[in-house]
XYZ file of C-alpha atoms in Angstrom:
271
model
C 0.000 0.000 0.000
C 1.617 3.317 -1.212
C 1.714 6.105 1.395
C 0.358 9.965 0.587
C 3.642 12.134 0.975
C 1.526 15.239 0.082
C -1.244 16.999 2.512
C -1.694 19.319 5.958
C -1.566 15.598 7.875
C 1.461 13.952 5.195
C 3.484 11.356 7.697
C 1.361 11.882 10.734
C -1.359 9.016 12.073
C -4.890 9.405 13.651
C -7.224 7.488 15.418
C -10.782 8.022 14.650
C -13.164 6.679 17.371
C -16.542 6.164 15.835
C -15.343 6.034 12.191
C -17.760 4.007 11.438
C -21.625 5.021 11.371
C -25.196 4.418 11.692
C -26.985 3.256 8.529
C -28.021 6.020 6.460
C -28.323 7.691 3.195
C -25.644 10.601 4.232
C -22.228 10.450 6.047
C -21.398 10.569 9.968
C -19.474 12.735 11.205
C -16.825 10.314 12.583
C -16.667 8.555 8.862
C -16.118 12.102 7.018
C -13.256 12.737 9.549
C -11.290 9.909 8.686
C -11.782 10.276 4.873
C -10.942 13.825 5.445
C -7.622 12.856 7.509
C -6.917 10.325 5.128
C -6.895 12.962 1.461
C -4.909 15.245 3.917
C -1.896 12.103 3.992
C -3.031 10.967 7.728
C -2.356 6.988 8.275
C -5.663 6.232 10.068
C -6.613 3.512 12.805
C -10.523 3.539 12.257
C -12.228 2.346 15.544
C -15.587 1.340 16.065
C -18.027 -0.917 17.855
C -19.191 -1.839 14.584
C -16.258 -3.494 13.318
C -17.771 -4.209 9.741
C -18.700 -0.778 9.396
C -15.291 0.861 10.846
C -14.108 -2.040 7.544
C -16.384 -0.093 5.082
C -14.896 2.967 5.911
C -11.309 1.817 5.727
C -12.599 0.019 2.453
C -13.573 4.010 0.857
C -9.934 5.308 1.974
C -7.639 2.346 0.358
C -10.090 3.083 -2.749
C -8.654 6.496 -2.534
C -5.682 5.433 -1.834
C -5.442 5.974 1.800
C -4.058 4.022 4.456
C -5.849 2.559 7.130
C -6.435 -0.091 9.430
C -9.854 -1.228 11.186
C -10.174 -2.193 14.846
C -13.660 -3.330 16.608
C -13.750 -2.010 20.430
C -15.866 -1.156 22.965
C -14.746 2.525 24.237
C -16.538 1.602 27.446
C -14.019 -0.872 28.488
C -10.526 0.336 29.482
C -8.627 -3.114 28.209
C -10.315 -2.249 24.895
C -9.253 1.044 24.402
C -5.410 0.321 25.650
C -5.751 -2.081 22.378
C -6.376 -0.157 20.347
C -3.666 2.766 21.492
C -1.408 -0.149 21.524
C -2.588 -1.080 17.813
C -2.297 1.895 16.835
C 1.126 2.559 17.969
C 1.888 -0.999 16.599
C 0.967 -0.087 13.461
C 2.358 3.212 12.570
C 5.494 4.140 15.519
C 3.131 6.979 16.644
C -0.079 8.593 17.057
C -0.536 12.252 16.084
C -4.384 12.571 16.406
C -7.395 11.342 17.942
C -10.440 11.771 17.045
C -13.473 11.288 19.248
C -16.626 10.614 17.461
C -19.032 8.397 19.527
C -22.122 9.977 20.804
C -25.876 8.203 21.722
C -29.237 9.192 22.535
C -30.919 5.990 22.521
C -34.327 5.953 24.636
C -33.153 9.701 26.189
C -36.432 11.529 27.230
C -37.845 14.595 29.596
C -36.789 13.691 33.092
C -39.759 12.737 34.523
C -39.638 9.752 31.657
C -35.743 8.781 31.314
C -35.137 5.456 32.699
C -32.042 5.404 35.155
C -30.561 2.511 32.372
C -30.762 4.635 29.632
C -29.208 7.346 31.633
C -26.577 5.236 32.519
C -25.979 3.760 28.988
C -25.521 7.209 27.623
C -23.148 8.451 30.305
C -21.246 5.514 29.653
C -20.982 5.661 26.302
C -20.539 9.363 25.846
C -18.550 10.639 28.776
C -17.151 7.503 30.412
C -15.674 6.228 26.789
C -14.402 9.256 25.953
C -12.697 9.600 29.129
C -11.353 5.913 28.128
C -9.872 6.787 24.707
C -8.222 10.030 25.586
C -6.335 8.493 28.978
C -5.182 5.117 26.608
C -3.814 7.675 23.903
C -2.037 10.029 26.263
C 0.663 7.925 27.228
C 2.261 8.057 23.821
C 1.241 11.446 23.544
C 3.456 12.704 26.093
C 6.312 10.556 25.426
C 6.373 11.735 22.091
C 5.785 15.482 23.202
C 3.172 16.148 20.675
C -0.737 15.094 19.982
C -4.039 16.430 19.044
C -7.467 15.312 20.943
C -10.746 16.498 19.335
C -12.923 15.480 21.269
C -16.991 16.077 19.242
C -19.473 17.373 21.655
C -22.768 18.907 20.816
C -24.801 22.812 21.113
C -27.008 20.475 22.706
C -24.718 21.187 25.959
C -26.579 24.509 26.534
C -29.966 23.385 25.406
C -33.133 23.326 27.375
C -36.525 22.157 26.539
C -35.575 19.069 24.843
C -36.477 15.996 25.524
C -32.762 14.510 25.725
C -31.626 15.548 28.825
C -29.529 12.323 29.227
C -28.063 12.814 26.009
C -27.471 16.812 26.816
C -26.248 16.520 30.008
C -23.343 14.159 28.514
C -22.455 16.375 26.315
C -22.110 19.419 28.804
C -19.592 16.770 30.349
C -17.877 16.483 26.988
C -16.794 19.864 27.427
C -16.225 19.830 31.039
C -13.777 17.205 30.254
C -11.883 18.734 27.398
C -11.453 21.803 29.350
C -9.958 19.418 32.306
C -7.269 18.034 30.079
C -6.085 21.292 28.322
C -3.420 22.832 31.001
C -1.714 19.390 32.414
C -1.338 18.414 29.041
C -0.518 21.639 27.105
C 3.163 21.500 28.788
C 3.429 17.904 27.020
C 2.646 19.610 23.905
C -0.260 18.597 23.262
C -3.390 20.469 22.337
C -7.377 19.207 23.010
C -10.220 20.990 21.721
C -13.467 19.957 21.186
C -16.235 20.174 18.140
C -19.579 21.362 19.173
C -22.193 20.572 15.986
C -25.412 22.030 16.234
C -28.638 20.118 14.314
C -26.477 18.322 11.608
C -27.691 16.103 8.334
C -26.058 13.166 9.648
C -27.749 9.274 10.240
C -27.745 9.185 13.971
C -29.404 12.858 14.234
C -31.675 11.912 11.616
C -32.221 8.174 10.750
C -32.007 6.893 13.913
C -34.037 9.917 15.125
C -36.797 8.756 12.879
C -37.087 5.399 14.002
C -36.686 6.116 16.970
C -39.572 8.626 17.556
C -41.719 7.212 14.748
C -40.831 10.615 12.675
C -41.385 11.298 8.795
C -38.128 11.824 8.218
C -38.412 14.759 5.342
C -40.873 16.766 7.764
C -37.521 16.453 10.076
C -35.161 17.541 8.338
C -37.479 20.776 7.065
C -37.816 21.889 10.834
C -34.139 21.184 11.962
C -32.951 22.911 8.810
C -35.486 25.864 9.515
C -34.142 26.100 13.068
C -30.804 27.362 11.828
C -30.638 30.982 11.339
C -27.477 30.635 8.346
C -29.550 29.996 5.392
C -31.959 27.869 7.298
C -29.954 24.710 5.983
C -28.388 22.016 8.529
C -24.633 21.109 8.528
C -23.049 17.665 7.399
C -20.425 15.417 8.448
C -18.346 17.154 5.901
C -18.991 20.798 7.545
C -17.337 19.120 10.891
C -14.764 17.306 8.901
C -13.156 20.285 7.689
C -13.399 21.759 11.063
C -11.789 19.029 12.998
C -8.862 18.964 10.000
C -8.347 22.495 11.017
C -7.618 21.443 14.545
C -5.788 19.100 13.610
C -3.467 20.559 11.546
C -0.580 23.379 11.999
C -2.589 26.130 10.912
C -4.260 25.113 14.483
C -1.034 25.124 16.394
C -1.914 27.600 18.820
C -5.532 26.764 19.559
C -6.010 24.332 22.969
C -9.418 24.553 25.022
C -11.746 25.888 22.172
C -15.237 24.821 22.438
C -16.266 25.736 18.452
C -19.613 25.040 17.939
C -20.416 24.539 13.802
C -24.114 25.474 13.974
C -25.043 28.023 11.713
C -25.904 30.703 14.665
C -28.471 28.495 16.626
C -26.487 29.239 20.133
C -26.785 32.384 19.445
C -30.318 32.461 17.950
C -31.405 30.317 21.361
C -29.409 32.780 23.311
């Protein structure tokens, strides 16, 4: 397999938690991230739960001519995030990047309706594994004096009214984590921000949204899209994609602790 030479990420590696996706007719956010890393000459490790979907991503960058590897794990256990750090670092003498792209809402509702497992499954998933994959990558990190963590939280941090609070709450703990990393590790070199999308065309936010709630999917996507004030049009995976390269890259090398939400004004508008 040839190796890009050329790009803002040429010779560097990144691990993209969550590079696979739900099933859908548009691309996730954590599967546009490692495409993107992957035209900009990143080596990728593509991790997800679903290993045959992290394998259909890695199958669209070696058609590109990309390299990358897939690896099925659990972010909720801590022996299966080590592996794939250790894979990672197996694979490639390094790791430059991670990316963290996992994020549920299943069965989230008002408070008076959340069941304490759902709450718990969502917490787990979206702050616990996070937690997980960022502590397994560090390590390395530091050793090699250098490393970017994205971590991708949500607007939904500062929402109210929804009926996610499960799903809200985690991500307010998204960014209480990022923030908690930035100073100890900034004298290691290494810089964490985090990604916060507003309402984006993606399958989880809309697909699974749909089936979940019984939905008409169309008549969804016309009131999320209305809901944001910058040409009343939602985001894609790409829009965060080509945020998260940003970060990612050199032109970023001074940026640690941002919180940069991509929502086309709707913080602002809900302000």
């Amino acid at each position: 397999m040839t190796e890009k030479t050329e790009g803002r990420l040429a010779g560097r590696t990144a691990i993209v938690v969550g590079g696979g996706q739900t099933a859908g007719e548009t691309i996730g956010i954590g599967r546009a991230a490692a495409i993107t890393y992957a035209r900009e000459g990143a080596r990728l490790l593509v991790v997800d739960v679903n290993g045959r979907s992290a394998e259909e991503t890695v199958a669209m960058i070696r058609e590109e001519g990309g390299t990358a590897f897939a690896f099925e794990a659990d972010i909720t256990r801590a022996e299966e995030c080590k592996a794939f750090a250790a894979r990672a670092e197996g694979a490639f003498g390094r790791i430059d990047i991670l990316h963290n792209s996992v994020g549920i809402m299943a069965n989230d509702n008002h408070a008076q309706l959340l069941e304490e497992q759902a709450w718990d499954r969502i917490q787990a998933v979206n702050v616990k594994g996070m937690f997980l994959s960022c502590r397994a990558v560090l390590p390395v990190m530091r050793s090699q004096r250098s490393g970017v963590i994205t971590n991708i939280s949500a607007t939904a941090a500062f929402w109210s009214g929804d009926p996610y609070v499960a799903y809200n709450t985690s991500m307010a703990a998204v960014n209480g984590l990022t923030n908690s990393l930035v100073i100890d590790c900034a004298k290691h070199g290494i810089r964490i921000n985090a990604i916060l999308p507003g309402h984006v065309d993606t399958p989880m936010s809309i697909e699974a949204v749909v089936r979940e709630k019984g939905l008409e999917k169309n008549e969804l996507r016309r009131a999320r899209s209305a809901a944001v004030p910058l040409n009343q049009r939602m985001g894609s995976g790409w829009d965060i994609a080509r945020a998260a390269l940003f970060l990612a890259s050199d032109d970023a090398r001074m940026i640690t602790g941002a919180l940069l939400p991509i929502d086309g004004g709707q913080l602002l508008k809900r302000a």
